[in-house]
CSV table of N, CA and C in Angstrom, one decimal:
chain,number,residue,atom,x,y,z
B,28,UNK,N,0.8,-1.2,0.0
B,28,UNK,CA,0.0,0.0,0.0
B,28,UNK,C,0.9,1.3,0.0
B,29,UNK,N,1.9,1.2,0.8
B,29,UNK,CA,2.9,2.4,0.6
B,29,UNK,C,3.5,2.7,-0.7
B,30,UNK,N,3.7,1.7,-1.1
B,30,UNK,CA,4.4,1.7,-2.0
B,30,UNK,C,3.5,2.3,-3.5
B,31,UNK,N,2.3,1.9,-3.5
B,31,UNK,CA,1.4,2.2,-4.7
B,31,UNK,C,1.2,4.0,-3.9
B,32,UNK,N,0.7,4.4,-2.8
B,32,UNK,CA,0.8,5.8,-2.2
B,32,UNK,C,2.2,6.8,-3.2
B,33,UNK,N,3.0,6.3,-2.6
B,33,UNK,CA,4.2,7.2,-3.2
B,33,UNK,C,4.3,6.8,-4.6
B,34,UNK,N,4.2,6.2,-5.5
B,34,UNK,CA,4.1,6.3,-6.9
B,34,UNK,C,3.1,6.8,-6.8
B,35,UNK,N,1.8,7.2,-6.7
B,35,UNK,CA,1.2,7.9,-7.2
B,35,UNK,C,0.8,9.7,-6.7
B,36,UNK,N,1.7,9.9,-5.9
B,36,UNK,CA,2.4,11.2,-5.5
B,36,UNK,C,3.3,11.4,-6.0
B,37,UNK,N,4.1,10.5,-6.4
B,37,UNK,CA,5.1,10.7,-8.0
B,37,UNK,C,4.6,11.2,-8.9
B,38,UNK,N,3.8,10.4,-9.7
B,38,UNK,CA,3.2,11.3,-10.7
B,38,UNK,C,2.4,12.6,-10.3
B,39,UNK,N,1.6,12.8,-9.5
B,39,UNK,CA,1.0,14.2,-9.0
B,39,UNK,C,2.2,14.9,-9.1
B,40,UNK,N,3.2,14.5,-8.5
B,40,UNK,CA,4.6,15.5,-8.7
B,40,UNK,C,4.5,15.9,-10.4
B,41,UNK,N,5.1,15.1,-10.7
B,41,UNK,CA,5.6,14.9,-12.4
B,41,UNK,C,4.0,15.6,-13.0
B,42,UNK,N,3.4,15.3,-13.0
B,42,UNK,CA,1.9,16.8,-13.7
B,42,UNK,C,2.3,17.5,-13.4
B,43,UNK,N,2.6,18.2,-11.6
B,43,UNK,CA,2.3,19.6,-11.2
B,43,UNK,C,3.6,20.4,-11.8
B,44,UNK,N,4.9,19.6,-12.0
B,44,UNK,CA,6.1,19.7,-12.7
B,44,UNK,C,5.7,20.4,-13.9
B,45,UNK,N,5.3,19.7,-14.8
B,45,UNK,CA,4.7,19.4,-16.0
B,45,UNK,C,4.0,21.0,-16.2
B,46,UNK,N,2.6,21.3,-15.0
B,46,UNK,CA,1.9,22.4,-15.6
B,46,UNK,C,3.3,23.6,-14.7
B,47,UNK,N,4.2,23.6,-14.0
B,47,UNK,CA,5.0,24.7,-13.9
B,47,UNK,C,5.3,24.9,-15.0
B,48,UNK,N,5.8,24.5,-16.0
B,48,UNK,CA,6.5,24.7,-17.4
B,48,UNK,C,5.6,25.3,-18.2
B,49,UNK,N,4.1,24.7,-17.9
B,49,UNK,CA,3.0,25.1,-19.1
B,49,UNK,C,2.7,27.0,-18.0
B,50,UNK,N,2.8,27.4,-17.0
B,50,UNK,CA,2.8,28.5,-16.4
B,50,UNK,C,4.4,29.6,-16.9
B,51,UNK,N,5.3,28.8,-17.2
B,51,UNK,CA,6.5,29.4,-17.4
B,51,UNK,C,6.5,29.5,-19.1
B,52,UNK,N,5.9,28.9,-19.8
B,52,UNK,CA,5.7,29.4,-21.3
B,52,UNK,C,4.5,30.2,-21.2
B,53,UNK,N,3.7,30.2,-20.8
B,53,UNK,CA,2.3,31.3,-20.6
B,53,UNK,C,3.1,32.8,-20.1
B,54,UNK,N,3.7,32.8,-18.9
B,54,UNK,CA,4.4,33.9,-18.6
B,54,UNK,C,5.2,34.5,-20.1
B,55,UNK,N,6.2,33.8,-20.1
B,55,UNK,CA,7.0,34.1,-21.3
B,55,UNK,C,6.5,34.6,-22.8
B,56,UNK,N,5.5,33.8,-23.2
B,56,UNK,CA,4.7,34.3,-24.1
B,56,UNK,C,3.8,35.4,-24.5
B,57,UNK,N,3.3,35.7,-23.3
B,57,UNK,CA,2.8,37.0,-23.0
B,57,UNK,C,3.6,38.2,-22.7
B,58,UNK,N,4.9,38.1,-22.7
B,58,UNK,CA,5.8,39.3,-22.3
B,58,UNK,C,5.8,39.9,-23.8
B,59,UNK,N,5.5,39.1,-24.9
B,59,UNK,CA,5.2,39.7,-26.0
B,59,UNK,C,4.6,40.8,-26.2
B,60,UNK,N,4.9,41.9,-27.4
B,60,UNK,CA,3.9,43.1,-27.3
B,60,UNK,C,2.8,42.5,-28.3
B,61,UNK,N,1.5,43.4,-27.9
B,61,UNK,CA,0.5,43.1,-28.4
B,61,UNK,C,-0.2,42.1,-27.5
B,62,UNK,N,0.4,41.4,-26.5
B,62,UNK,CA,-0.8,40.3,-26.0
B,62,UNK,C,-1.4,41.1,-24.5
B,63,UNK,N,-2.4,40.4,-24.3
B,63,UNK,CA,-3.0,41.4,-23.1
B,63,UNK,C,-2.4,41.2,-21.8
B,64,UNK,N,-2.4,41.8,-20.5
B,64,UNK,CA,-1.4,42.3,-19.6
B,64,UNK,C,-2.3,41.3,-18.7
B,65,UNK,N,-3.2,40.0,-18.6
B,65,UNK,CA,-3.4,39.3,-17.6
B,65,UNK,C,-3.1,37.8,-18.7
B,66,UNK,N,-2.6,37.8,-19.5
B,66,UNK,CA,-2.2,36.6,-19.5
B,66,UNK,C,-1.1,35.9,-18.9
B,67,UNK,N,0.6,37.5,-19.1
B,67,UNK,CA,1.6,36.6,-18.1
B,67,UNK,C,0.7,36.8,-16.4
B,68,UNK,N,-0.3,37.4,-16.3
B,68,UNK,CA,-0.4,37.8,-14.9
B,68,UNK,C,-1.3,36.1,-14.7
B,69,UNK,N,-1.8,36.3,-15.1
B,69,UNK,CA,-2.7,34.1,-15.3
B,69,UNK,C,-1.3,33.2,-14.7
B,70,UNK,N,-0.3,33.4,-15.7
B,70,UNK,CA,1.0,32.8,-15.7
B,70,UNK,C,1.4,32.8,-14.3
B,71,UNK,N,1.7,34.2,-14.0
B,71,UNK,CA,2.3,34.3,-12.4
B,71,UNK,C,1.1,33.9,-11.5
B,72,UNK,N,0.1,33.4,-11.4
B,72,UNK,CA,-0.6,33.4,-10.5
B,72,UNK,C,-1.0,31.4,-10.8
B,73,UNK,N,-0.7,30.9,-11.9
B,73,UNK,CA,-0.7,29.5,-11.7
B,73,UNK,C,0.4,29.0,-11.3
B,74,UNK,N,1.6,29.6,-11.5
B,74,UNK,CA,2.9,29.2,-11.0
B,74,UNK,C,3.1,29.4,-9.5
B,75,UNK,N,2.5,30.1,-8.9
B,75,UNK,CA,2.6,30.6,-7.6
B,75,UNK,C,1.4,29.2,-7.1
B,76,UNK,N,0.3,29.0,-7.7
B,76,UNK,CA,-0.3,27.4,-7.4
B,76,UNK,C,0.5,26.5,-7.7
B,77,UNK,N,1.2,26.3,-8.5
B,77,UNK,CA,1.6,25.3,-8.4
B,77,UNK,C,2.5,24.7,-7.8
B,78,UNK,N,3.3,26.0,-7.2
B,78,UNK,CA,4.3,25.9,-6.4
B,78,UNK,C,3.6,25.5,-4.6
B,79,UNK,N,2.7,25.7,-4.8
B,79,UNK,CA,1.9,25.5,-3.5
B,79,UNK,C,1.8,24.3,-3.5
B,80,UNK,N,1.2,23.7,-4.4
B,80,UNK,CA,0.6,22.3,-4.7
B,80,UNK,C,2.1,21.4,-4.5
B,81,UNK,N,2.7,21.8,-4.8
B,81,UNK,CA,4.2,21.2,-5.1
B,81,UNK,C,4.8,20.8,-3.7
B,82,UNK,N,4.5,22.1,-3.1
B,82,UNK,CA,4.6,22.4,-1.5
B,82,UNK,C,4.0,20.7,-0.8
B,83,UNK,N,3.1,21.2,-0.8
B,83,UNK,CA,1.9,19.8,-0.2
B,83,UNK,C,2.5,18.7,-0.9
B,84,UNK,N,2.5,18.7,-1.5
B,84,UNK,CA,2.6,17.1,-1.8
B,84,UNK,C,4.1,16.6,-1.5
B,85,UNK,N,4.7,17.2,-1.4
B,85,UNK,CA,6.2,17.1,-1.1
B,85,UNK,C,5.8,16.7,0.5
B,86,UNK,N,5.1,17.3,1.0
B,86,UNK,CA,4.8,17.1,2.1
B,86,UNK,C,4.2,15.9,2.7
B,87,UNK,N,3.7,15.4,1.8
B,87,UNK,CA,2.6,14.2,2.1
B,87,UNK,C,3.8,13.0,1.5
B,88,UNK,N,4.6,13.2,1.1
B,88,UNK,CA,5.4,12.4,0.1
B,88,UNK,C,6.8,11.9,1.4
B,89,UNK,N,6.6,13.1,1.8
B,89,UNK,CA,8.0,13.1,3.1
B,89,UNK,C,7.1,12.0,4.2
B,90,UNK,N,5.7,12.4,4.3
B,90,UNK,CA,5.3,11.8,5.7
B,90,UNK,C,4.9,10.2,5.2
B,91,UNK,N,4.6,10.0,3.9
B,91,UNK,CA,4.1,8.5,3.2
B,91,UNK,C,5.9,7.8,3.7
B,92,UNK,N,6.7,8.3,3.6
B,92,UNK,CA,8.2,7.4,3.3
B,92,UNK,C,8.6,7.4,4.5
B,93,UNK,N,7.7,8.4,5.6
B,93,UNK,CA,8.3,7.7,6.9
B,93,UNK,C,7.6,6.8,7.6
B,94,UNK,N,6.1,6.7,7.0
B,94,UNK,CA,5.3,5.8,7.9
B,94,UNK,C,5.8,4.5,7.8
B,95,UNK,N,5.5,3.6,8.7
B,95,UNK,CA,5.6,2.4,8.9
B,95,UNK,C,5.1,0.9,8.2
């Protein structure tokens, strides 16, 4: 059971990984002229989730590998 737990907080890792990048090309893309001024702001405000999310689960990932 631990073991299927932390592989699949693995992958929740590896997504939330995944959408930081899709937040760091949204940012980047929008620094563009001509695109509107809440798209990189979208960007900075999913990356700031995701880094949250990343937070927790890291958390839950530390306490799954020490249970018994």
């Amino acid at each position: 059971m631990k073991s299927m737990m932390l592989f699949l907080l693995g992958v929740r890792m590896l997504f939330l990984v995944l959408a930081c990048f899709g937040c760091i090309f949204a940012i980047i893309s929008g620094l563009r002229t001509g695109v509107e001024w809440y798209w990189p702001a979208g960007g900075v405000l999913g990356l700031g989730l995701c880094g949250f999310l990343i937070g927790q689960v890291w958390a839950s990932l530390k306490a799954t590998w020490q249970q018994k």
